[in-house]
PDB file of C-alpha atoms in Angstrom:
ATOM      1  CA  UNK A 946      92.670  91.651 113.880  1.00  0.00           C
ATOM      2  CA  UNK A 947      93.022  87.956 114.936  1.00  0.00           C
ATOM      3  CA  UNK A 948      94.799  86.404 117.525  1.00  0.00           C
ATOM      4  CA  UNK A 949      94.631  82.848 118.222  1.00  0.00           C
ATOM      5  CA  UNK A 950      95.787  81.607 121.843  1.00  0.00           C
ATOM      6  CA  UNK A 951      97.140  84.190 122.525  1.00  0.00           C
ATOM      7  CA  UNK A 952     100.510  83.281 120.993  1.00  0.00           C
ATOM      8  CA  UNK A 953     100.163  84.756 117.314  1.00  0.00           C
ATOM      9  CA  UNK A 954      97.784  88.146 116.100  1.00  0.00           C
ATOM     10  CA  UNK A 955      96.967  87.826 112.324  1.00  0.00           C
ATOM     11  CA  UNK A 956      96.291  91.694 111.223  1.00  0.00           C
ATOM     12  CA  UNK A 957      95.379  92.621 107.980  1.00  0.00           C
ATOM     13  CA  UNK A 958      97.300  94.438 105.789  1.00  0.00           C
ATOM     14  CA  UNK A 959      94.098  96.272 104.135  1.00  0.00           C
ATOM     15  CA  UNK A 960      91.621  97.465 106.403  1.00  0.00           C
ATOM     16  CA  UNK A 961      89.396  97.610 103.240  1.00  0.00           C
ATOM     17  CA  UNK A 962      90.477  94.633 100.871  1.00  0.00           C
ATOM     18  CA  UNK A 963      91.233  91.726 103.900  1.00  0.00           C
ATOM     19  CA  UNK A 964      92.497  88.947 100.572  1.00  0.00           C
ATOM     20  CA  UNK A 965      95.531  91.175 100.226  1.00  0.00           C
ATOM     21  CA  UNK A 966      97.372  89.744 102.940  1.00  0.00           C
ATOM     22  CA  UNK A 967      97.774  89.391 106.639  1.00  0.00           C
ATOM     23  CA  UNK A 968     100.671  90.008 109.040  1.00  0.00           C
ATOM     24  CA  UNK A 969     101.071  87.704 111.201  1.00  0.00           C
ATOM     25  CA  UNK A 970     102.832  88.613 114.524  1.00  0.00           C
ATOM     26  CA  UNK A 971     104.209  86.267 117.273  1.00  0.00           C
ATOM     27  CA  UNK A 972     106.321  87.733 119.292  1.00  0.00           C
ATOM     28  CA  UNK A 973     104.389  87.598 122.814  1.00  0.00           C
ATOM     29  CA  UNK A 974     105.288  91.005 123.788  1.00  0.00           C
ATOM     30  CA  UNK A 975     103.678  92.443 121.173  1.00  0.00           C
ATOM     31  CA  UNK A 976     100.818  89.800 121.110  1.00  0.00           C
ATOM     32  CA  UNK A 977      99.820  90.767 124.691  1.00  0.00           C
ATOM     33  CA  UNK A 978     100.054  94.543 123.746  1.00  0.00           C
ATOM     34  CA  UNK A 979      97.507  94.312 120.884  1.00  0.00           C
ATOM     35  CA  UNK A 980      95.461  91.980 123.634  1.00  0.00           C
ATOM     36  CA  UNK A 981      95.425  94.805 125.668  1.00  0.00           C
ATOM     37  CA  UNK A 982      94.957  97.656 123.494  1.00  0.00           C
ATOM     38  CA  UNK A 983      91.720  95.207 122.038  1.00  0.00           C
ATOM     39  CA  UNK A 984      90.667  94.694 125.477  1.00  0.00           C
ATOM     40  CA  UNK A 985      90.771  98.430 126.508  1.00  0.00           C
ATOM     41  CA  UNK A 986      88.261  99.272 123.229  1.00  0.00           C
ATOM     42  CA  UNK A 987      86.013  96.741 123.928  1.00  0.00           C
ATOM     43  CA  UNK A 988      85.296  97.564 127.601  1.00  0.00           C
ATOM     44  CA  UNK A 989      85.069 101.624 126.262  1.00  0.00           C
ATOM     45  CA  UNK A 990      82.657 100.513 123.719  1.00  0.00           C
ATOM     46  CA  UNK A 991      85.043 102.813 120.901  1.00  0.00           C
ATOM     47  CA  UNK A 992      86.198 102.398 117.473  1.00  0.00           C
ATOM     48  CA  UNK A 993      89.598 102.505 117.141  1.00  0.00           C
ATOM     49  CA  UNK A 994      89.154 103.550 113.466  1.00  0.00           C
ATOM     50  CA  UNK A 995      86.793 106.212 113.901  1.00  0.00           C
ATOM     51  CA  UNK A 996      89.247 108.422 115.435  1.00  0.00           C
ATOM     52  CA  UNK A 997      91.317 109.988 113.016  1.00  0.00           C
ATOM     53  CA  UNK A 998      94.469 112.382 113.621  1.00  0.00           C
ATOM     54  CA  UNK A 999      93.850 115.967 112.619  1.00  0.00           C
ATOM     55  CA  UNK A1000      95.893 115.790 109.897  1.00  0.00           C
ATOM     56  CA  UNK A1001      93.789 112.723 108.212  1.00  0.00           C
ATOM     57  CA  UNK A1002      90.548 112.244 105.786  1.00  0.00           C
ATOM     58  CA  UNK A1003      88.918 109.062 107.154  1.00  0.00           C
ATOM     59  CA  UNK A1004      89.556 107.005 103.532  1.00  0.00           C
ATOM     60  CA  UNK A1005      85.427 106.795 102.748  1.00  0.00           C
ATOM     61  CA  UNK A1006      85.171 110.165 103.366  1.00  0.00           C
ATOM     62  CA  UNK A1007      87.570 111.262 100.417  1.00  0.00           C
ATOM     63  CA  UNK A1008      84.875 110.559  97.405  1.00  0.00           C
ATOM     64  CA  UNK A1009      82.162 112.528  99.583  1.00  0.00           C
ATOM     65  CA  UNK A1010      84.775 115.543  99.742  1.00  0.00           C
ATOM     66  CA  UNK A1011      85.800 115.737  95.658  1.00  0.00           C
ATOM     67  CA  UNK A1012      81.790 115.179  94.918  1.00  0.00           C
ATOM     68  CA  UNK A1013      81.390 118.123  97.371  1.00  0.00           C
ATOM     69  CA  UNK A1014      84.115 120.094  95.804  1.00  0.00           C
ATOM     70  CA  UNK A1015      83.112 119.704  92.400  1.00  0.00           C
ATOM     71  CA  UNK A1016      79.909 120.909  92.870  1.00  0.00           C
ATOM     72  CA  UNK A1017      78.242 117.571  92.235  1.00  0.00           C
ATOM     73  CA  UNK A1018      74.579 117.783  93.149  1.00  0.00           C
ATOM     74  CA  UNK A1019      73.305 114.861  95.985  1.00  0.00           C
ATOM     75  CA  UNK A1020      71.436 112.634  93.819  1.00  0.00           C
ATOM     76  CA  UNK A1021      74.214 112.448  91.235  1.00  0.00           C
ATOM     77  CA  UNK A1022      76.494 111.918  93.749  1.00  0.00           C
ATOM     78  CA  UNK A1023      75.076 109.133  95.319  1.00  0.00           C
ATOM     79  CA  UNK A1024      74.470 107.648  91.980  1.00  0.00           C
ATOM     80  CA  UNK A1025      78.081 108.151  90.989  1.00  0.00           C
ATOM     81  CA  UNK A1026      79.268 106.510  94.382  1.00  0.00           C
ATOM     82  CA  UNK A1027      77.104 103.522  94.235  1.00  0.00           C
ATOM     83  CA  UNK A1028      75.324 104.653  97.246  1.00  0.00           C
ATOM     84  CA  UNK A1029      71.796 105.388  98.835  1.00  0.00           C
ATOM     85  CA  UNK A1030      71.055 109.273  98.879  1.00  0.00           C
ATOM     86  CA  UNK A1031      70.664 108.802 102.971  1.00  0.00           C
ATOM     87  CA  UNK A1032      74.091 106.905 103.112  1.00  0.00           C
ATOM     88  CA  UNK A1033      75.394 110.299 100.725  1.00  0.00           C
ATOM     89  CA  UNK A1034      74.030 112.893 103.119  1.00  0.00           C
ATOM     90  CA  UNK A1035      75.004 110.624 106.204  1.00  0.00           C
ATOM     91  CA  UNK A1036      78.426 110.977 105.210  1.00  0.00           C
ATOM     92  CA  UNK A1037      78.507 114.763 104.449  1.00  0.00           C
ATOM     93  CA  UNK A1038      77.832 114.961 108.291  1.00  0.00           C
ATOM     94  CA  UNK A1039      80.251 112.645 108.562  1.00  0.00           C
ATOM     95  CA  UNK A1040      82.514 115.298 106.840  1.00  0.00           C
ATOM     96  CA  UNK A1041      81.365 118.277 108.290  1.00  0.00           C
ATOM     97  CA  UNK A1042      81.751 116.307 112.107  1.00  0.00           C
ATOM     98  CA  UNK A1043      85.138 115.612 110.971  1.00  0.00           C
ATOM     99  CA  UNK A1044      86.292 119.619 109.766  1.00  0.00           C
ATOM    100  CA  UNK A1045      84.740 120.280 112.621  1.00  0.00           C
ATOM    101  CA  UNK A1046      82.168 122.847 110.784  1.00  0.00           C
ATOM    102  CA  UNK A1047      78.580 123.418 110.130  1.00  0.00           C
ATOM    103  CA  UNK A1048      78.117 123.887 106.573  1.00  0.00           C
ATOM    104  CA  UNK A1049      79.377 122.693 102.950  1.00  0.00           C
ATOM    105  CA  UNK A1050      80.848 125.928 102.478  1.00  0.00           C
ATOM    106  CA  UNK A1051      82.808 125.953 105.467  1.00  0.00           C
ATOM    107  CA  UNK A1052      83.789 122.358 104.935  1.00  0.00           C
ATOM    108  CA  UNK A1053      85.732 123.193 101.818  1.00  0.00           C
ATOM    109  CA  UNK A1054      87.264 126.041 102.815  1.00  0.00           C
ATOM    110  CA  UNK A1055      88.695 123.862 106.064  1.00  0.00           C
ATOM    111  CA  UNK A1056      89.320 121.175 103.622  1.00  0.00           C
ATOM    112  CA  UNK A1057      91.734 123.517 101.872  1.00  0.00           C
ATOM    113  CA  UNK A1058      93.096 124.900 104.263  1.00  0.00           C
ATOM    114  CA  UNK A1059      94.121 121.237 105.272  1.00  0.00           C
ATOM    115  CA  UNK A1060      95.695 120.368 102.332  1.00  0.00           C
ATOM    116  CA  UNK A1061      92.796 117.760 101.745  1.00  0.00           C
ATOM    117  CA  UNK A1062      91.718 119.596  98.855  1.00  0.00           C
TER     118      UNK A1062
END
């Protein structure tokens, strides 16, 4: 997000893929909200977007879960994902942080019963 003198907040309409587009908003009520709400995660040093509901797979997480659910050993999956084997296992923690369990096991059985899987 964007916002130039205060007056207009540019936010894009990807989070992942910013040339598809931005909206821009003007309307100063809402401008001074988002100022705010920016304001609020800056001072308490948190990422808005690392706080998922309950209900949601964080969107990088979602190739780490169907290479865990297919059975898909580490190195292959890492390979397959275009990623470094300590980036792979860094976001199976990521994973099991976010089922809120301790094991792959237990993360597939919470990611069924979720619906995620």
């Amino acid at each position: 997000m964007s916002i130039i003198d205060r007056t207009i907040a540019a936010i894009p309409l990807d989070l992942d893929v910013f040339h598809n587009g931005m909206l821009l908003v003007r309307d100063p009520t809402v401008v001074q909200t988002l100022v705010r709400a920016h304001r609020s995660w800056w001072n308490g040093g948190e990422d808005p977007a690392a706080h998922p509901t309950a209900s949601q797979l964080p969107r990088y997480l979602r190739p780490v879960l169907d290479c865990l659910l297919a059975g898909t050993p580490d190195e292959a999956a890492a390979a397959h994902l275009n990623v470094s084997l300590r980036t792979y296992s860094r976001r199976v923690g990521d994973l099991l942080t976010a089922l809120g369990v301790s094991s792959r096991f237990q993360a597939g059985a919470a990611a069924v019963r979720r619906g995620w899987a």
